Coordinates of C-alpha atoms and ligand atoms in Angstrom, one line a residue:
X27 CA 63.3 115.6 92.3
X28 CA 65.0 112.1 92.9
X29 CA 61.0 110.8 93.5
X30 CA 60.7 108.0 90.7
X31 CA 58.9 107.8 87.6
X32 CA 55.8 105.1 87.5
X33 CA 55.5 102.6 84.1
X34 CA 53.0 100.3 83.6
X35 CA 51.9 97.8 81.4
X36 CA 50.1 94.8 81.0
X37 CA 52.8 92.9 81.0
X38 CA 56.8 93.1 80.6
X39 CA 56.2 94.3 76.9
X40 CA 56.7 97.5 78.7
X41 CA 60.4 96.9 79.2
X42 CA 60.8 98.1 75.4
X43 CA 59.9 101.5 76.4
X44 CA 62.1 100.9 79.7
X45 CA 64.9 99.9 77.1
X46 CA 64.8 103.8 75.6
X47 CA 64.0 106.0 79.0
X48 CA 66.9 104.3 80.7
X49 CA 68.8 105.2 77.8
X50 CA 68.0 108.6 77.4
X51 CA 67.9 109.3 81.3
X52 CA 70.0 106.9 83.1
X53 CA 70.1 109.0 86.2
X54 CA 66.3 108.6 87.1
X55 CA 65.0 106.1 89.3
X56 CA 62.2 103.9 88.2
X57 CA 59.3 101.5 89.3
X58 CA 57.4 99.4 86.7
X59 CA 54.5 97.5 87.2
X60 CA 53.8 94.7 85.3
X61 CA 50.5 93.0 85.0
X62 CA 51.7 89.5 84.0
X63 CA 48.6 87.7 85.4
X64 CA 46.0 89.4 83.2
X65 CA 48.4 90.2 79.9
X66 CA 46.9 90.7 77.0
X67 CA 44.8 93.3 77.5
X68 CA 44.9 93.6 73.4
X69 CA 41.8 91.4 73.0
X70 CA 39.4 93.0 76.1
X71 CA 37.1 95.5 76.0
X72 CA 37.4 99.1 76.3
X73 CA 35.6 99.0 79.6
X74 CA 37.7 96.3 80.5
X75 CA 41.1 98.3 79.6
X76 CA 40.3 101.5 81.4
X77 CA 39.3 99.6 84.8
X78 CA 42.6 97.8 84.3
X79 CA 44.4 101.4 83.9
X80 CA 43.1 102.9 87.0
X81 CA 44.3 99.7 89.2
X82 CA 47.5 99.4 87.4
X83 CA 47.9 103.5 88.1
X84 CA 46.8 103.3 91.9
X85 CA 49.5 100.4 93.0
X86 CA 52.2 102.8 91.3
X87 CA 50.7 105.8 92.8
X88 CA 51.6 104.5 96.6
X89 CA 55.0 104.9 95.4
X90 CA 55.1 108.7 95.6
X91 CA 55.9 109.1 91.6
X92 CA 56.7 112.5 89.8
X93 CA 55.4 111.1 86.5
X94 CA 53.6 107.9 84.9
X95 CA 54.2 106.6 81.8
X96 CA 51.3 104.1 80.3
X97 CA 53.8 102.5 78.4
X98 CA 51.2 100.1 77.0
X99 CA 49.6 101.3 73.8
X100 CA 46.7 99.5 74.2
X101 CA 45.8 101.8 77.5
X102 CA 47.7 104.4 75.7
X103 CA 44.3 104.2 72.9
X104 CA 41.5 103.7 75.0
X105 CA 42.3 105.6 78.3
X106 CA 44.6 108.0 78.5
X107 CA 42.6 110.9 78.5
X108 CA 40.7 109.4 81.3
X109 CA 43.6 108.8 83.0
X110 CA 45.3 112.3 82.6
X111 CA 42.1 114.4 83.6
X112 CA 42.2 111.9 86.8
X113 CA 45.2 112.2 88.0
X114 CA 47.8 115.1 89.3
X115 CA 51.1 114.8 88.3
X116 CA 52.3 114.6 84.5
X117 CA 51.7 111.5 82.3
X118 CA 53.0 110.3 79.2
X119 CA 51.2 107.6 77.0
X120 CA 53.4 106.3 73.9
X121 CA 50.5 107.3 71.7
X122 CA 51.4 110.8 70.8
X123 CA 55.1 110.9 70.2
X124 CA 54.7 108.5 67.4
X125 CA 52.3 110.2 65.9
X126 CA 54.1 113.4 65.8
X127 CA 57.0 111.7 64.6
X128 CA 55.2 109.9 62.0
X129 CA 53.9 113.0 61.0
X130 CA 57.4 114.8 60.9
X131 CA 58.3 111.1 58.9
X132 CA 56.2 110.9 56.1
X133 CA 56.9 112.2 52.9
X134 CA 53.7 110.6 50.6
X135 CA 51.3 111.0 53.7
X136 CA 50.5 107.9 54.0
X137 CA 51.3 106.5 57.5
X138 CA 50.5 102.6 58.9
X139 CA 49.5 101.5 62.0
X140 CA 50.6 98.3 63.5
X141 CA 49.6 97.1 66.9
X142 CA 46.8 94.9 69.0
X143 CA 43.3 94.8 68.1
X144 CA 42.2 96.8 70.5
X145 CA 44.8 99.7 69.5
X146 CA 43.9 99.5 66.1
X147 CA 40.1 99.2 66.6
X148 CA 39.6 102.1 68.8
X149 CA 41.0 104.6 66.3
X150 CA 43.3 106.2 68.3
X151 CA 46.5 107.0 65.9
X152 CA 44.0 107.8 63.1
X153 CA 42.0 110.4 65.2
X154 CA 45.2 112.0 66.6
X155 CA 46.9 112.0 63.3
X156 CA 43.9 113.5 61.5
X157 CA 43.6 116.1 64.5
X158 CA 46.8 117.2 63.4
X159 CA 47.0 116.6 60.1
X160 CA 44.0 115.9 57.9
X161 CA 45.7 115.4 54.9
X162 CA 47.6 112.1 55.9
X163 CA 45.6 108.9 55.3
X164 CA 46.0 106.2 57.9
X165 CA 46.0 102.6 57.4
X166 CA 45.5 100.5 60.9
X167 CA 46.3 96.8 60.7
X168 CA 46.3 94.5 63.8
X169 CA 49.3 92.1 64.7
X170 CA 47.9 89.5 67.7
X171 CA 49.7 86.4 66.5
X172 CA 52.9 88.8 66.6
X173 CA 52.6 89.6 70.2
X174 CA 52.5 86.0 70.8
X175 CA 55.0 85.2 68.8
X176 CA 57.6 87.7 70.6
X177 CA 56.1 87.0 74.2
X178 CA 57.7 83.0 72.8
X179 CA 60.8 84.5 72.3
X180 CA 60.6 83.3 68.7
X181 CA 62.4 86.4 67.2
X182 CA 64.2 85.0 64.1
X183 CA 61.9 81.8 63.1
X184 CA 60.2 81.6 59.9
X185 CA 57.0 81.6 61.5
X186 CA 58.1 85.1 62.7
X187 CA 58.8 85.9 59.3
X188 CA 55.5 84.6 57.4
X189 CA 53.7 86.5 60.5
X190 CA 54.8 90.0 59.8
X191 CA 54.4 89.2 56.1
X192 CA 51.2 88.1 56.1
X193 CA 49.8 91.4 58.1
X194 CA 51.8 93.5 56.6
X195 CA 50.8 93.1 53.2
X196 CA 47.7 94.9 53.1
X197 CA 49.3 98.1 54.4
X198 CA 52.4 97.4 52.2
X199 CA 49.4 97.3 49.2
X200 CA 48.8 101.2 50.1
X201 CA 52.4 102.4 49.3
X202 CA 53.1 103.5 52.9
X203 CA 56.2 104.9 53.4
X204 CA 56.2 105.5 57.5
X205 CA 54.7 102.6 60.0
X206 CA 54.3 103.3 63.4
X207 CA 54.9 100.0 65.3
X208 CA 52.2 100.9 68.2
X209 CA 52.6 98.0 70.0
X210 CA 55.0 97.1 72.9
X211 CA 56.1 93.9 71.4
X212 CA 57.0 95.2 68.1
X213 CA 60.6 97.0 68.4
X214 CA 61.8 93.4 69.8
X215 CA 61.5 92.3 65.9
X216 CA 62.2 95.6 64.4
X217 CA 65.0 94.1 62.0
X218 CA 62.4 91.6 61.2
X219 CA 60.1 93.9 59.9
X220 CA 62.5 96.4 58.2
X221 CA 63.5 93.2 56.1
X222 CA 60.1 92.3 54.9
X223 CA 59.0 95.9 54.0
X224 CA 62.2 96.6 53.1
X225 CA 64.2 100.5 53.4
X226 CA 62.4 102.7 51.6
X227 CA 59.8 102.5 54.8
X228 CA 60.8 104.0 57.9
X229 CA 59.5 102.5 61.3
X230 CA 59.0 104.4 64.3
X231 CA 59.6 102.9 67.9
X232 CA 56.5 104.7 70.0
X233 CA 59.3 104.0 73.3
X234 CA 62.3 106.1 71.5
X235 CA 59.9 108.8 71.0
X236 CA 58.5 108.3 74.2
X237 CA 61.6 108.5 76.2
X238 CA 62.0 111.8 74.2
X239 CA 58.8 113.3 75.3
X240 CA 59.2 112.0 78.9
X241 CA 62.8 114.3 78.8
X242 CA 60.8 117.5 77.7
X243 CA 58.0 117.2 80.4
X244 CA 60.8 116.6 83.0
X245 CA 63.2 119.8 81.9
X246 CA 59.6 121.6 81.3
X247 CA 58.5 120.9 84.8
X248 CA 61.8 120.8 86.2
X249 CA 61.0 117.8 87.9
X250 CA 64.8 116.1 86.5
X251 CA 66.3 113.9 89.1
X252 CA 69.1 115.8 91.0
X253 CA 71.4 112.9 91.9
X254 CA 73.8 112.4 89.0
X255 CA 74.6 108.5 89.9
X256 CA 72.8 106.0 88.0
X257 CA 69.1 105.1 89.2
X258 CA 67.1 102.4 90.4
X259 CA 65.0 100.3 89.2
X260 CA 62.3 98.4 91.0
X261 CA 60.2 95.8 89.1
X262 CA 56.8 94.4 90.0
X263 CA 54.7 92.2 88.1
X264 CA 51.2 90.2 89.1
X265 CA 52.4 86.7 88.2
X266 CA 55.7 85.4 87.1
X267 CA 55.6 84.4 83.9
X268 CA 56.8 81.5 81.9
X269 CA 60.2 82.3 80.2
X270 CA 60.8 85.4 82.2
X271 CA 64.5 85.8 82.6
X272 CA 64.8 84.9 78.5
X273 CA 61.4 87.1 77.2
X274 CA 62.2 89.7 79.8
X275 CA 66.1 90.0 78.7
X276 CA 64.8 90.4 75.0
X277 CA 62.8 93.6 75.8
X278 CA 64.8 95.3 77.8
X279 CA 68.1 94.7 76.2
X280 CA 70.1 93.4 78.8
X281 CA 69.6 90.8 81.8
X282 CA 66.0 92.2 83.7
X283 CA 66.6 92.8 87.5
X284 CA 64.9 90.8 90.4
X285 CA 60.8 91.0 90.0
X286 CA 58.7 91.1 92.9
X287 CA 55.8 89.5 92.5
X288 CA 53.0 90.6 94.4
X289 CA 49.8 89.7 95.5
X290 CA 47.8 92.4 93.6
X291 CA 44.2 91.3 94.4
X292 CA 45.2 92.1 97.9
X293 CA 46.1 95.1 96.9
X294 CA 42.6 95.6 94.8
X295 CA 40.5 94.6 98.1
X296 CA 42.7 97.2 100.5
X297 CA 42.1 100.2 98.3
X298 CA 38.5 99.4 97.8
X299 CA 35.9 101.7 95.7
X300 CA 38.1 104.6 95.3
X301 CA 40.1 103.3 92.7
X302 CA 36.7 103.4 90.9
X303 CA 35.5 106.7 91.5
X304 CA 36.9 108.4 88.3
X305 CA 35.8 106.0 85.7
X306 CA 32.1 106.6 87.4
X307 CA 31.5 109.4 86.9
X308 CA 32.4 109.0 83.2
X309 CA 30.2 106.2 82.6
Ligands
DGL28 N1 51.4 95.9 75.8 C1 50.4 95.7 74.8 C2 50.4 96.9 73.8 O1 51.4 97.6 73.7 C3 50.6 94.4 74.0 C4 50.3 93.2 74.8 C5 48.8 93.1 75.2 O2 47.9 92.9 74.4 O3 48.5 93.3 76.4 O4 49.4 97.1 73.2

């Protein structure tokens, strides 16, 4: 199946998760949307989010793709389940491999959860954790300033440092001894955080174990690419941002490819209602 996989995001945070499926499967072609114009979608509400999904999910949908990814986590908490029960082809957020690897992780079962207030807020790791694991207590804490701070490209400033210090404290108060960094931005300054809460904690990257879980449902479904060169990748984003090439370069781990930007409230108005329809009939 040499059809691509869709990944979206609200911006080109994403590119972390990009960073570990290209990695892992760097035969299979790709298209990843990018919605730049309305990033963050940390701070909106939940209503707000899932209408968000379902656009971001129809413009990769015209591509003919074999599998979506919600590489945001912030969809990943409040709408995935809408999402999957809407659509028909396989879907991976970057909620659930973390927590199962978390879970694996943990020794003291005591797990933290770092990520945007909307991630944190909805309850999301915590009610998928506890669905699998009662026992484990889990300790959310949200990281805005971070996101900022890594969208800036400030990766190694003292700000940077203070930052993570500062939030982390609380959860570094409850003896934790696994953190799931739950938010796109956060593997960028993963050296960063190790140093502050030093290596007895172990941090997990939601896109490593994402790209994982992305290879099972592909040799699962058998929907692996059959060309054995290396794929494409196609980029498109809703506005180009500030600081692309540099913030861009620093997610995906080497130079980012051309981005098309495109006009995506013309592509809102052409679909019309339809988009809609779904998120309806659960309100
Ligand atoms: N991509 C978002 C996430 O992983 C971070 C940026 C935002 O708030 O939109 O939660």
């Amino acid at each position: 199946m040499n059809e691509p996989i869709g990944i979206f995001d609200s911006g080109i945070g994403g590119l972390t998760v990009v960073k570990q499926l290209t990695k892992l499967l760097p035969n299979e072609n790709y298209i990843y949307f990018g919605d730049t114009a309305r990033v963050p979608y940390g701070t909106r509400s939940n209503r707000l989010i899932k209408q968000y999904a379902f656009e971001d999910t129809a413009f990769l949908q015209q591509f003919k793709i074999k599998l979506l990814v919600v590489a945001c986590n912030t969809v990943s908490a409040v709408a995935v389940d809408l999402l999957e029960s809407s659509i028909d082809i396989p879907l991976s957020g970057v909620i659930m491999p973390g927590v199962e690897t978390a879970i694996e992780t943990t020794k003291n079962s005591k797990i933290g959860i770092i990520g945007t207030t909307a991630t944190v807020t909805s309850g999301a790791y915590e009610e998928r954790i506890k669905s699998i694991n009662p026992d484990i207590t889990v300790y959310g804490q949200a990281c805005p300033m971070l996101v900022h701070l890594v969208e800036e490209g400030w990766i190694d400033e003292e700000i940077t440092r203070l930052t993570i210090t500062k939030y982390l404290e609380p959860l570094l108060e409850k003896s934790i001894d696994t953190i799931i960094l739950g938010c796109t931005h956060f593997p960028v300054v993963s050296e960063l955080i190790q140093d502050v809460v030093g290596s007895s904690i172990t941090l997990i990257d939601s896109g490593k174990e994402t790209a994982k879980k992305v290879k099972q449902i592909l040799d699962k479904s058998g929907l692996n690419v059959n060309d054995k060169s290396e794929g494409n990748f196609s980029f498109y984003v809703s506005d180009i941002p500030d600081k692309f090439d540099e913030v861009g370069t620093l997610f995906l781990g080497r130079p980012v490819v051309q981005a098309t930007h495109v006009d995506f409230d013309n592509f809102l108005m052409e679909q019309g209602e339809k988009i809609y329809e779904p998120l309806r009939r659960n309100s």
